[in-house]
PDB file of C-alpha atoms in Angstrom:
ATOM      1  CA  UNK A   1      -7.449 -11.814  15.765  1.00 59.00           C
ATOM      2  CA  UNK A   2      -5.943  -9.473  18.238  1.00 65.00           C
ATOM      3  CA  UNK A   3      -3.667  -6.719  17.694  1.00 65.00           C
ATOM      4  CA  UNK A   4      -1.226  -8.531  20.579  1.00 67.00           C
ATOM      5  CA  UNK A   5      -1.241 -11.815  18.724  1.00 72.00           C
ATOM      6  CA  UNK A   6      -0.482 -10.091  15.108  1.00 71.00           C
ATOM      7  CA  UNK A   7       2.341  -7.960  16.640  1.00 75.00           C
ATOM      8  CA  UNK A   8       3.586 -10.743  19.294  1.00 73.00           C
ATOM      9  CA  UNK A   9       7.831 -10.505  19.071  1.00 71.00           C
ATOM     10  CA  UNK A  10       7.864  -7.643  16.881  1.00 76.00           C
ATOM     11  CA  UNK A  11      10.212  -4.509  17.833  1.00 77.00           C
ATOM     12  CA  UNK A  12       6.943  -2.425  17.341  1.00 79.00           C
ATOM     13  CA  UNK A  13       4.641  -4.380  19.559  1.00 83.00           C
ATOM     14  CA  UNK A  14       6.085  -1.809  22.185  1.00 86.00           C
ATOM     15  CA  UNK A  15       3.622   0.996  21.003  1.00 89.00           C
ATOM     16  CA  UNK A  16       0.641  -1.132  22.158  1.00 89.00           C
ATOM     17  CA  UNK A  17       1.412   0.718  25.675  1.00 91.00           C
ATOM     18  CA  UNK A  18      -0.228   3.760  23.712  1.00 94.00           C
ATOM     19  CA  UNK A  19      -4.070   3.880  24.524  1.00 96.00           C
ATOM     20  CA  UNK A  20      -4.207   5.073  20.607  1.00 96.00           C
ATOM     21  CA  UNK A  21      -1.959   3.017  18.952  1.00 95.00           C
ATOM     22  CA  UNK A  22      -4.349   0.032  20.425  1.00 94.00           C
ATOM     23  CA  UNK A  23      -6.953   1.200  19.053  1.00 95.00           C
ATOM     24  CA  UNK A  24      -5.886   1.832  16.013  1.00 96.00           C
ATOM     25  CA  UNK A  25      -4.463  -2.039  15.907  1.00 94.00           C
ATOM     26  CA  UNK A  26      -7.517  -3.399  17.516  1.00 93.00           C
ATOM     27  CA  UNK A  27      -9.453  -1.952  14.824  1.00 94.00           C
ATOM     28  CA  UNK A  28      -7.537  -2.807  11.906  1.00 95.00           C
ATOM     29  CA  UNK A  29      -7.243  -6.175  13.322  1.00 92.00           C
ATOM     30  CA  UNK A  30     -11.575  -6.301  13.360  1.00 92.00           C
ATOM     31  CA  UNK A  31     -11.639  -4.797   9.833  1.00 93.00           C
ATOM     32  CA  UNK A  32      -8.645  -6.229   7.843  1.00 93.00           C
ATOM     33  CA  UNK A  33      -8.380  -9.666   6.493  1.00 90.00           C
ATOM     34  CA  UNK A  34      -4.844  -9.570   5.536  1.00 88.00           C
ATOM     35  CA  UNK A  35      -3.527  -8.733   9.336  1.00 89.00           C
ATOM     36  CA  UNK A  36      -0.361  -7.601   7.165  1.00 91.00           C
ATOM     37  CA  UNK A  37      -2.107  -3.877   7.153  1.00 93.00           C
ATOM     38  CA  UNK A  38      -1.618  -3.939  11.108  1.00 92.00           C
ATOM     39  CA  UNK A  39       1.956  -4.570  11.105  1.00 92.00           C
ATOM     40  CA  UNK A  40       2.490  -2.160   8.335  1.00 93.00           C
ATOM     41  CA  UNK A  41       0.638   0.317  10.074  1.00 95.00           C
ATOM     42  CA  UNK A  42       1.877  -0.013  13.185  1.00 95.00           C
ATOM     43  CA  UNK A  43       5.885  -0.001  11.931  1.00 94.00           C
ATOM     44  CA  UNK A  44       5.609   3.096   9.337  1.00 96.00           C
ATOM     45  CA  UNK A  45       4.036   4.958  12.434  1.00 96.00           C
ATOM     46  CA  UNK A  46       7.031   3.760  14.388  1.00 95.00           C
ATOM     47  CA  UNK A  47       9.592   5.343  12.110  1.00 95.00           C
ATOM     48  CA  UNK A  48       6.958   9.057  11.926  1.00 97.00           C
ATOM     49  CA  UNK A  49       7.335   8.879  15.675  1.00 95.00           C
ATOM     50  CA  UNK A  50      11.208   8.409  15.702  1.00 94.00           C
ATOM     51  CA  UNK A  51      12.107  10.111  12.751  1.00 95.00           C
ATOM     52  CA  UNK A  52       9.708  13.585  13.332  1.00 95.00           C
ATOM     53  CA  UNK A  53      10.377  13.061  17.260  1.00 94.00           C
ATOM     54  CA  UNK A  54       7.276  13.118  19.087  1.00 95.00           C
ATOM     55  CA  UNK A  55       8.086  10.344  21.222  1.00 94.00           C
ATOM     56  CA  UNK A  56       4.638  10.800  22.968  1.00 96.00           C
ATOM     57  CA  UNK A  57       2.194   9.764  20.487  1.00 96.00           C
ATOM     58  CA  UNK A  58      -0.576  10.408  23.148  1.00 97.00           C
ATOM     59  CA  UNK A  59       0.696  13.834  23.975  1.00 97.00           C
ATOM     60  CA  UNK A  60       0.609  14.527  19.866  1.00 97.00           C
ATOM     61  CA  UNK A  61      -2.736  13.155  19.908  1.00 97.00           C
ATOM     62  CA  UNK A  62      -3.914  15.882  22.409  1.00 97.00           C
ATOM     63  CA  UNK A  63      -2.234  18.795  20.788  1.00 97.00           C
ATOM     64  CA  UNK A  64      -3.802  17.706  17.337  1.00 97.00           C
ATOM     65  CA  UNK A  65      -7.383  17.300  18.225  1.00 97.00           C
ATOM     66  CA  UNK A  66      -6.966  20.954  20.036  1.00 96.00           C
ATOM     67  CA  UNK A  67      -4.991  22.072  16.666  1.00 96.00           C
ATOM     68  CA  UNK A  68      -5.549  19.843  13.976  1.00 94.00           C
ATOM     69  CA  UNK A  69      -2.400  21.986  12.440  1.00 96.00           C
ATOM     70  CA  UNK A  70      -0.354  20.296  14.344  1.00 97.00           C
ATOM     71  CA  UNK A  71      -1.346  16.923  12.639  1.00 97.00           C
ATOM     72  CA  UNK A  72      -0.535  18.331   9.044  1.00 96.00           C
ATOM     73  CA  UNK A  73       2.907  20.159  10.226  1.00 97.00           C
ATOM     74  CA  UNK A  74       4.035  16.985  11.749  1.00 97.00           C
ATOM     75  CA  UNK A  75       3.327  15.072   8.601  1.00 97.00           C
ATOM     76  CA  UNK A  76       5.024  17.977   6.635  1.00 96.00           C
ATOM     77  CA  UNK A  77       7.570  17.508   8.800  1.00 96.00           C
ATOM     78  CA  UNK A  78       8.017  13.621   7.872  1.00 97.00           C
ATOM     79  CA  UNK A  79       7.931  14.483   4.428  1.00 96.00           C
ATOM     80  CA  UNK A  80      10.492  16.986   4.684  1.00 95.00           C
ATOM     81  CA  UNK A  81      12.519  14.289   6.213  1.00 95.00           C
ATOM     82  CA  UNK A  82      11.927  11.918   3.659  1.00 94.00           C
ATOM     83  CA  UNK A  83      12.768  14.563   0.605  1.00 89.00           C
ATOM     84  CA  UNK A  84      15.556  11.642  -0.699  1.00 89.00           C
ATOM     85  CA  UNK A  85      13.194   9.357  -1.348  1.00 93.00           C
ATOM     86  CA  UNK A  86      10.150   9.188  -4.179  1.00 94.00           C
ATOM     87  CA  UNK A  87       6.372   9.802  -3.982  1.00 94.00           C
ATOM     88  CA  UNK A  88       5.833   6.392  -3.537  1.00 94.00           C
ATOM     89  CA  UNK A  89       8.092   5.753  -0.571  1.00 95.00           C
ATOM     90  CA  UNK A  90       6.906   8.509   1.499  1.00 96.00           C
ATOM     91  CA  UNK A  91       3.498   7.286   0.806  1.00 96.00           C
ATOM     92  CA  UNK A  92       3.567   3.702   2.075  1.00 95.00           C
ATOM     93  CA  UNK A  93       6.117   5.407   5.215  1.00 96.00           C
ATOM     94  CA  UNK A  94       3.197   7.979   5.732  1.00 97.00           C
ATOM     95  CA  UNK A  95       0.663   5.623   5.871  1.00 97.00           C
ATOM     96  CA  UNK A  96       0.393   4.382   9.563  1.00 97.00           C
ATOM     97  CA  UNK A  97       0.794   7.992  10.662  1.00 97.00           C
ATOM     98  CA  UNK A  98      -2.372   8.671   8.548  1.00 98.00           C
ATOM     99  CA  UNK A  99      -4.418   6.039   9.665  1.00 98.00           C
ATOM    100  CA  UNK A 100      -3.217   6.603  13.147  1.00 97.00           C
ATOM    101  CA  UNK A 101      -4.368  10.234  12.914  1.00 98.00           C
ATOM    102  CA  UNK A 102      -7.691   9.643  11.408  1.00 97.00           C
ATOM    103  CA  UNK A 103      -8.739   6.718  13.803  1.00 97.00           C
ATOM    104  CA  UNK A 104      -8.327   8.685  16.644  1.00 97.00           C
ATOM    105  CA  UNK A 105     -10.699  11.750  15.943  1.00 96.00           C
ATOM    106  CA  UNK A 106      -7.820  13.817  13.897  1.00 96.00           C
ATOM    107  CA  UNK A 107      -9.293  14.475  10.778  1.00 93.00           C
ATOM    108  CA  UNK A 108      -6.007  15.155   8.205  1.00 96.00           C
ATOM    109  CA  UNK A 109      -6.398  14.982   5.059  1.00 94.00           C
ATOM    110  CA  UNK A 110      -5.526  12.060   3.015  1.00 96.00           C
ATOM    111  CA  UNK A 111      -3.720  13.542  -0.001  1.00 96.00           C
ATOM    112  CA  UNK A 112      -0.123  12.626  -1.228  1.00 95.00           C
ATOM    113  CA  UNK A 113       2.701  14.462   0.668  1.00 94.00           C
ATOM    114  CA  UNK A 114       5.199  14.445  -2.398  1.00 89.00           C
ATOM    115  CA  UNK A 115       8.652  13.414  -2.724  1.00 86.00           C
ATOM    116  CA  UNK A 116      10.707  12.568  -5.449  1.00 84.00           C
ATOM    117  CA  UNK A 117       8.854  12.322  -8.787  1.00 79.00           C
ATOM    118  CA  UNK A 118       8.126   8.461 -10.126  1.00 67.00           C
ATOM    119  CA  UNK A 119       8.442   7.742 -13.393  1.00 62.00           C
ATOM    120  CA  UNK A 120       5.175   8.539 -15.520  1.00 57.00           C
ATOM    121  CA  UNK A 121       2.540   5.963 -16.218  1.00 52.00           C
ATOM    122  CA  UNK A 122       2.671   4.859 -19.754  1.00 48.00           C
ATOM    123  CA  UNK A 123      -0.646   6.300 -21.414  1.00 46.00           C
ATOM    124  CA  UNK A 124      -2.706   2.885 -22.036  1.00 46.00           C
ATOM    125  CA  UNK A 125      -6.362   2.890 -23.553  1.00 46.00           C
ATOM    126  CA  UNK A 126      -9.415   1.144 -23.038  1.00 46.00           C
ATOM    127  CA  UNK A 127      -8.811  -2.498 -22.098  1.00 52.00           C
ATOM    128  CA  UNK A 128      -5.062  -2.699 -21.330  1.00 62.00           C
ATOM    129  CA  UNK A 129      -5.784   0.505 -18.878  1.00 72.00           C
ATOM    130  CA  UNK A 130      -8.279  -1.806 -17.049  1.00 81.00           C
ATOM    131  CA  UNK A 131      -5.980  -4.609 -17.040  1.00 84.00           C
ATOM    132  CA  UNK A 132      -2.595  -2.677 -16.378  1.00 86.00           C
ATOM    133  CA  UNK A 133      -5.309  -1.306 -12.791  1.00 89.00           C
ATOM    134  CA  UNK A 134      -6.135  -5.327 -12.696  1.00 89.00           C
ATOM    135  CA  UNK A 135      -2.782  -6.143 -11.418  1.00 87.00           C
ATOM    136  CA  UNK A 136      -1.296  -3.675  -9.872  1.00 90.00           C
ATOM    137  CA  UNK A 137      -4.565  -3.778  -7.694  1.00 92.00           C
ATOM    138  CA  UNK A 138      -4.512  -7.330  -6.764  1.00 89.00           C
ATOM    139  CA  UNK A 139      -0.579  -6.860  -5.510  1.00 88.00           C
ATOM    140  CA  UNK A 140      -0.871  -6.634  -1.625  1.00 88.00           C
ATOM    141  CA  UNK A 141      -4.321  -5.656  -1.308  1.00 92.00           C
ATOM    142  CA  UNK A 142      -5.314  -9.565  -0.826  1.00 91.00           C
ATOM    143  CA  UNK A 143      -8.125  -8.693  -2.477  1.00 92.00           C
ATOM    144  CA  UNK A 144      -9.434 -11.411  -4.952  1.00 91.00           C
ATOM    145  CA  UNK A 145     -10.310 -11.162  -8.810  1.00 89.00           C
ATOM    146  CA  UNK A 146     -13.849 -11.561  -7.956  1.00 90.00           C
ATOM    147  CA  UNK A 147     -13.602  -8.826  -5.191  1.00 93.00           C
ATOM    148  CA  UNK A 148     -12.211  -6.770  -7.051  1.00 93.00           C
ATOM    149  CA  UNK A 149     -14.241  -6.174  -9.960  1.00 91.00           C
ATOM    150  CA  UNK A 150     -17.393  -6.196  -7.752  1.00 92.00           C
ATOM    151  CA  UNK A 151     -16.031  -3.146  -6.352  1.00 94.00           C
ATOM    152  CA  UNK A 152     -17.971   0.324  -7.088  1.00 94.00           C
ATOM    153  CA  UNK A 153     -16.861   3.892  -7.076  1.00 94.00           C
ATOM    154  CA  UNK A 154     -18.588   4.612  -3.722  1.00 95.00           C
ATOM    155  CA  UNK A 155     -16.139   1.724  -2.300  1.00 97.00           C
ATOM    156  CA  UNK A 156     -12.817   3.358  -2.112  1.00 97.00           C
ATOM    157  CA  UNK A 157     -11.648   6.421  -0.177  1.00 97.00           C
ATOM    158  CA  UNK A 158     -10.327   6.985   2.914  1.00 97.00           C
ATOM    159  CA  UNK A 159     -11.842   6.038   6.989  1.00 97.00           C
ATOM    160  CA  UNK A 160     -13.562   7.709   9.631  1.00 96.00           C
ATOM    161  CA  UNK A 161     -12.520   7.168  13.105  1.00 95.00           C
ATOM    162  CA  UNK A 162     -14.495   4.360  14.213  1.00 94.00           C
ATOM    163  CA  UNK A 163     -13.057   2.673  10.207  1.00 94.00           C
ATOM    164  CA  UNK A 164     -15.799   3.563   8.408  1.00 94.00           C
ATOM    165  CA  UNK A 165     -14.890   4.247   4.819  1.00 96.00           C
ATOM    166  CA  UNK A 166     -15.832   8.016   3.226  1.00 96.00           C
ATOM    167  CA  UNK A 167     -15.770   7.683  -0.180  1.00 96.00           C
ATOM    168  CA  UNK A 168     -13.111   9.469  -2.248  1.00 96.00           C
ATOM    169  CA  UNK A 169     -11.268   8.287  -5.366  1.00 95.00           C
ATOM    170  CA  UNK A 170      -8.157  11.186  -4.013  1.00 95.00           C
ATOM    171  CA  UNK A 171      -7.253   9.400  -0.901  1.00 97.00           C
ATOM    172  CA  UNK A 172      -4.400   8.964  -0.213  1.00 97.00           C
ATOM    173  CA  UNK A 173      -3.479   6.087   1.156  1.00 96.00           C
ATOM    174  CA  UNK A 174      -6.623   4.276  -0.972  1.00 97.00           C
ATOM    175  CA  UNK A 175      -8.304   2.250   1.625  1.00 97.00           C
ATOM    176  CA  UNK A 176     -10.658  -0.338  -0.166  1.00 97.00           C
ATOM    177  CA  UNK A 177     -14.428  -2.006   1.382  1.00 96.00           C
ATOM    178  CA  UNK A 178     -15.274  -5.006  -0.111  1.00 95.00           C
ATOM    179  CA  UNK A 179     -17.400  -8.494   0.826  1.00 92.00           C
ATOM    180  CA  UNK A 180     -15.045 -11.536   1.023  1.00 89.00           C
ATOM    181  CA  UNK A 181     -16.304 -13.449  -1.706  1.00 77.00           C
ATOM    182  CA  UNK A 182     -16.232 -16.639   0.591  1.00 77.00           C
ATOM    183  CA  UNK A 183     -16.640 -17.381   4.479  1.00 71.00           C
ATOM    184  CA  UNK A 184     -18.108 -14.728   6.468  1.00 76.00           C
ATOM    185  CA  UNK A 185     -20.197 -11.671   4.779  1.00 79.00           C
ATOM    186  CA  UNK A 186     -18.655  -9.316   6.705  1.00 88.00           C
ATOM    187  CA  UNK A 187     -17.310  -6.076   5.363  1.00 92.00           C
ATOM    188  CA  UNK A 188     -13.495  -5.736   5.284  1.00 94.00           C
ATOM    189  CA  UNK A 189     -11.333  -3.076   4.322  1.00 96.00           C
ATOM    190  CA  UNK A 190      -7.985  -3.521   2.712  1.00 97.00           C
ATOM    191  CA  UNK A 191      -5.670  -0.967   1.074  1.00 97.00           C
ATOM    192  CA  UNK A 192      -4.504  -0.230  -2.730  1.00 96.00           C
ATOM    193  CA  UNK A 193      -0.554   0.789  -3.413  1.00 94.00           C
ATOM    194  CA  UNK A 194       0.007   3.744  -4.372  1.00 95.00           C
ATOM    195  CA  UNK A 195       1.084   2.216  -8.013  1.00 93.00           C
ATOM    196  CA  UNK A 196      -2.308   0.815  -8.266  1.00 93.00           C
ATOM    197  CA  UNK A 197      -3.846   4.055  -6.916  1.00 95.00           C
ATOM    198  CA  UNK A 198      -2.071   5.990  -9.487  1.00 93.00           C
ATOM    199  CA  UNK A 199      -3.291   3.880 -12.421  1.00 90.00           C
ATOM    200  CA  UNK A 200      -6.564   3.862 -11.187  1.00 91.00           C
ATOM    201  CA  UNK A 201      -7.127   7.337 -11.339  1.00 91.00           C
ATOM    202  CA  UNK A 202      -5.309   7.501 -14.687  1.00 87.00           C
ATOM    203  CA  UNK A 203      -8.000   5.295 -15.993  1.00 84.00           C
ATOM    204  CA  UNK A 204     -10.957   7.375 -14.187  1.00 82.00           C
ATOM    205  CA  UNK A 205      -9.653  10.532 -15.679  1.00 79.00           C
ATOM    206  CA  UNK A 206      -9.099   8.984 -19.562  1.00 71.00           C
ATOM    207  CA  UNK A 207     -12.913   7.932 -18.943  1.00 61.00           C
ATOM    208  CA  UNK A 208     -13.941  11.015 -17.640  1.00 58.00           C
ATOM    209  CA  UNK A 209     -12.316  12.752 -20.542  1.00 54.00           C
ATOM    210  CA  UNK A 210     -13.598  10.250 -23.236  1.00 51.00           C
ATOM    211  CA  UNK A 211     -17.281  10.611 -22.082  1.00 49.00           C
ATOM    212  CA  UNK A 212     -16.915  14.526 -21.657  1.00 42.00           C
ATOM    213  CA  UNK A 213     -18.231  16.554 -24.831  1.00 37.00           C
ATOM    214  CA  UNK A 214     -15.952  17.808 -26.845  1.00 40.00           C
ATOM    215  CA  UNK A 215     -13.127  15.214 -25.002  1.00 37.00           C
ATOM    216  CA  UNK A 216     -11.098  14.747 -28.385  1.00 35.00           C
ATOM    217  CA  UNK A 217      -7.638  15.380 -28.846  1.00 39.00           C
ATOM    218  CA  UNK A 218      -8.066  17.511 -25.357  1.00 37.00           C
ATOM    219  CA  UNK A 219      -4.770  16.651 -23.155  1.00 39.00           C
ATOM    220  CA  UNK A 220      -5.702  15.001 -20.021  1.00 36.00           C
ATOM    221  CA  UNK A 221      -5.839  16.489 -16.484  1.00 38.00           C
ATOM    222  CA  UNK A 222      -3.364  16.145 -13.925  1.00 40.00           C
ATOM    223  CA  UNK A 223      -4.584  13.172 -11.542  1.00 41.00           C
ATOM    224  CA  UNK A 224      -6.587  14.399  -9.025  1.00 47.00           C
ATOM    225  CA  UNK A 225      -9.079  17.014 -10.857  1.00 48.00           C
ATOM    226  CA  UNK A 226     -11.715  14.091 -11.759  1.00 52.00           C
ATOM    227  CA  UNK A 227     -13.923  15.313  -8.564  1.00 49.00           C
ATOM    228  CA  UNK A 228     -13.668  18.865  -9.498  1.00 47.00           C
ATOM    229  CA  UNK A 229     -14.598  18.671 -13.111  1.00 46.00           C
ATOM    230  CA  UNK A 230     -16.745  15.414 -13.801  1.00 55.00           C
ATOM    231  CA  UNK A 231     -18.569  14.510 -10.695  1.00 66.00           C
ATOM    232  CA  UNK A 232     -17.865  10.434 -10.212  1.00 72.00           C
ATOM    233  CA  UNK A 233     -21.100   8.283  -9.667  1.00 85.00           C
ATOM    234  CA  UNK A 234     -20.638   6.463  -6.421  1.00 91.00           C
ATOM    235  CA  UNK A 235     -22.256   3.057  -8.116  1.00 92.00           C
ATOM    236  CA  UNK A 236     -21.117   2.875 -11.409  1.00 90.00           C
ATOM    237  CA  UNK A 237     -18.409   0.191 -11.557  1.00 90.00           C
ATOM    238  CA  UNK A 238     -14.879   0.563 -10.155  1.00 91.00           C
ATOM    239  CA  UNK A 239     -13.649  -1.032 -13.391  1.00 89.00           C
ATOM    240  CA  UNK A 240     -14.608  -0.150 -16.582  1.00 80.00           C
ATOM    241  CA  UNK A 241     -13.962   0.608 -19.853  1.00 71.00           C
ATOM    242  CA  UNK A 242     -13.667   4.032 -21.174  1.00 65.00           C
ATOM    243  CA  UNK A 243     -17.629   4.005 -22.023  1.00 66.00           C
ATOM    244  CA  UNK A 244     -18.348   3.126 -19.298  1.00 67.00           C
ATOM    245  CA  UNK A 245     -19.419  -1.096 -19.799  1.00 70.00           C
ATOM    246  CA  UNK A 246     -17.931  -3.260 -17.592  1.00 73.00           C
ATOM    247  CA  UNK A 247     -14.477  -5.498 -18.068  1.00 75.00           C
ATOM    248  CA  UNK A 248     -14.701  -7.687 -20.768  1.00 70.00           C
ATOM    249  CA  UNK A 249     -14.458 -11.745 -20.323  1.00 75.00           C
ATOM    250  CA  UNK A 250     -11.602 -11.290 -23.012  1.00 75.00           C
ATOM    251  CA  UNK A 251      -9.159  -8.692 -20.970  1.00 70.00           C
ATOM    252  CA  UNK A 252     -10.140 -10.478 -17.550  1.00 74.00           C
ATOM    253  CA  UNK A 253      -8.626 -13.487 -19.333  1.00 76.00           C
ATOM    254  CA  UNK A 254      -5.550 -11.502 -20.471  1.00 75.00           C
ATOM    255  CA  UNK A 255      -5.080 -10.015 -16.981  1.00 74.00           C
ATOM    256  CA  UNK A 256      -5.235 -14.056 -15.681  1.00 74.00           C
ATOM    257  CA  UNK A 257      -2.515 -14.742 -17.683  1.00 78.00           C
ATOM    258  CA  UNK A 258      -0.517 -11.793 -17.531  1.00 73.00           C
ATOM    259  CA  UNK A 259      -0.618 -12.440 -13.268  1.00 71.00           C
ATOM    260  CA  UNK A 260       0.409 -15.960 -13.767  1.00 77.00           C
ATOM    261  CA  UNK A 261       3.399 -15.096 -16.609  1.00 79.00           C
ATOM    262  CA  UNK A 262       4.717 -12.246 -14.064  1.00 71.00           C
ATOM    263  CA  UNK A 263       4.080 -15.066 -10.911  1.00 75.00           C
ATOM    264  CA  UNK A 264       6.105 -17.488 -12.661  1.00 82.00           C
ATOM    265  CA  UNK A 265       8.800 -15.032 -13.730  1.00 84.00           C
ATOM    266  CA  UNK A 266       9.446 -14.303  -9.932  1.00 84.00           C
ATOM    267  CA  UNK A 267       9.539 -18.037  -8.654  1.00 86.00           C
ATOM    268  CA  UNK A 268      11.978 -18.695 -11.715  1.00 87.00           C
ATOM    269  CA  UNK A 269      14.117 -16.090 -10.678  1.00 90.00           C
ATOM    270  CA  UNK A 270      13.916 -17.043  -7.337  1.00 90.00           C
ATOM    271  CA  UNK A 271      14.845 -20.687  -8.109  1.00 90.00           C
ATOM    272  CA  UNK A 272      17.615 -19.092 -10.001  1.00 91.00           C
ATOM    273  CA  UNK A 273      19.284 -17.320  -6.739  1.00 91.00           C
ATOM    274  CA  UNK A 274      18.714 -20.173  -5.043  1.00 92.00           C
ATOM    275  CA  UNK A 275      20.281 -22.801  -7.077  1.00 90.00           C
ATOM    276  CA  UNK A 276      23.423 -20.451  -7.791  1.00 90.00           C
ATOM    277  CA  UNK A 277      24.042 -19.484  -4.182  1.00 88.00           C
ATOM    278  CA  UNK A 278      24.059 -23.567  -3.460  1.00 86.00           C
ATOM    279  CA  UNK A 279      26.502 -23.922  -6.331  1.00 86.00           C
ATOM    280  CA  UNK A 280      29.065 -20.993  -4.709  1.00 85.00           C
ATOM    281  CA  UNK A 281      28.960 -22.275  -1.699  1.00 83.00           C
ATOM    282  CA  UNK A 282      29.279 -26.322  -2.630  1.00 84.00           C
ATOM    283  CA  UNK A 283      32.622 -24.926  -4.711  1.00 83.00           C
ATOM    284  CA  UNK A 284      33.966 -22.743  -2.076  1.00 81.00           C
ATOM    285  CA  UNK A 285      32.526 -23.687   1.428  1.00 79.00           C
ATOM    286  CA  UNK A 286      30.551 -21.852   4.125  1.00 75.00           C
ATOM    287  CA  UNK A 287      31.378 -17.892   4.553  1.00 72.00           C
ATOM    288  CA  UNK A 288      35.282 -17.844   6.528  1.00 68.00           C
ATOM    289  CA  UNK A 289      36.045 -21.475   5.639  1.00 67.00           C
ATOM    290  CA  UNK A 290      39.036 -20.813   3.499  1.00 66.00           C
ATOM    291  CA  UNK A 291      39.812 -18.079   5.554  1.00 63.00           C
ATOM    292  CA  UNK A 292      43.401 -17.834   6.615  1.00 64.00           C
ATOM    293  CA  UNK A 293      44.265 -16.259   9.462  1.00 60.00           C
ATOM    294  CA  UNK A 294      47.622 -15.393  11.117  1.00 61.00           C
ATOM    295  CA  UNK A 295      46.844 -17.743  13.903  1.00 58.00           C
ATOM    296  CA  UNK A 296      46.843 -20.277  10.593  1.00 56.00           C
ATOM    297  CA  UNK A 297      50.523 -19.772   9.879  1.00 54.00           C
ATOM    298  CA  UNK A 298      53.630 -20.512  11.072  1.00 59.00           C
ATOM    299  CA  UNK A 299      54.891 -18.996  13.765  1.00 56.00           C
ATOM    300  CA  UNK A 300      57.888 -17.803  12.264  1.00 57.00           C
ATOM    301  CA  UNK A 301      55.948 -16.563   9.584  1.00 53.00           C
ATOM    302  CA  UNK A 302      53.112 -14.530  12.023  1.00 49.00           C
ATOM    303  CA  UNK A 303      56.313 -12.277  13.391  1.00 53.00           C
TER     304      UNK A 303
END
């Protein structure tokens, strides 16, 4: 699909007129099967060119291949506007910016850019690690069970600029190649949050530690030091238990129902709103009905 027919009557589609924001869209467009990734692209680096003030994206794009500096100040300088907000907000915001950078010859690095400190990941072991990654993996990637588990180390990192994924478990956003289980074999690329990112390298680096001699009772890392100190291997298995076998039938099973019990919690909910808004407004009438206003009253009474 085209980048004009994804972004056709959105406020954004007005960055197409940049020779580099189309190519970034006409790329993700080839490459993404949830076209979702192009709008959200395209709008977070909307708000990094408003908010940090280079207006000219192309002229930016020029002064960062000559200075790739420039690249990382300017995202600094998003970040710094962005200080209110957490770690995990100023990632997905930072994200088009990113791509847009990296797509177009700027090489910048792919590593958080901070903000306000989420709350910590619950330490979870073993299975309910992999299955806690499970879901929070399968949440706007559009990436299905299937997919996902058939997914190797070597298969997430972060793109080259003709979209070519460089493995590298650090990235920042986490982009994702996979094979669509059905339809075309063609390989697509999709992205992780940065929730899902997080657990995922919480579950590398309790791996890493388990398998590492003398592992036990040793603290864990801070996320991000699992290239440093244990060397990943590229094929081994995405997903997997702490020694290293793959997910069991059992906690795929568990992560099923888990899905559909947290599914069926939002569409109740959902219903909920919906049936109690109906009720308040078959009991009190559309918004300004019972209004009264002083051309309502008498006209003695309006003096």
């Amino acid at each position: 699909m085209k980048a004009t027919k994804v972004l056709e009557g959105r406020r954004e589609s007005v960055l197409l007129a940049f020779p580099s924001v189309r190519r970034m869209t006409d790329m993700l467009s080839k490459r993404c099967r949830e076209q979702s990734w192009v709008r959200t692209s395209v709008a977070t680096l909307d708000r990094f060119r408003t908010m940090t003030g280079h207006a000219d994206l192309e002229a930016l794009r020029e002064q960062a291949l000559a200075d790739p500096v420039v690249a990382e100040k300017a995202l600094a300088s998003f970040a710094a506007a962005l200080a209110g907000h957490t770690e995990s907000q100023v990632s997905a915001l930072a994200m088009g910016a990113k791509i847009w950078f990296r797509l177009n010859g700027v090489a910048v690095a792919w590593r958080p850019l901070g903000g306000m400190s989420s709350p910590a990941i619950l330490a979870t072991i073993d299975q309910q690690g992999i299955e806690r990654v499970i879901l929070l993996a399968l949440i706007g990637s559009g990436l299905q069970l299937a997919e996902l588990l058939r997914l190797r180390v070597g298969d997430v990192g972060s793109l080259d600029a003709d979209g070519r994924l460089i493995p590298d478990i650090e990235a920042e956003p986490l982009a994702v190649q996979f094979t669509p289980r059905r339809g075309k074999q063609v390989e697509r690329i999709t992205f992780l949050t940065y929730q899902a990112r997080q657990a995922l390298l919480a579950s590398l680096e309790q791996g890493a530690d388990k398998s590492a001699v003398g592992a036990i009772n040793r603290p864990l890392r801070p996320i991000g030091a699992i290239n440093r100190m244990h060397p990943l291997d590229l094929d081994a298995p995405l997903l997997a238990q702490s020694d290293g076998s793959t997910v069991s039938a059992e906690g795929v099973a568990r992560a099923r129902r888990r899905s559909r019990a947290l599914i069926r919690a939002g569409s109740e909910v959902n219903v909920t709103l919906c049936r109690t808004t109906g009720d308040f407004f078959r009991e009190w009438g559309l918004p300004g009905s019972r209004f009264v206003g002083p051309e309502e009253l008498p006209m003695e009474e309006s003096r």
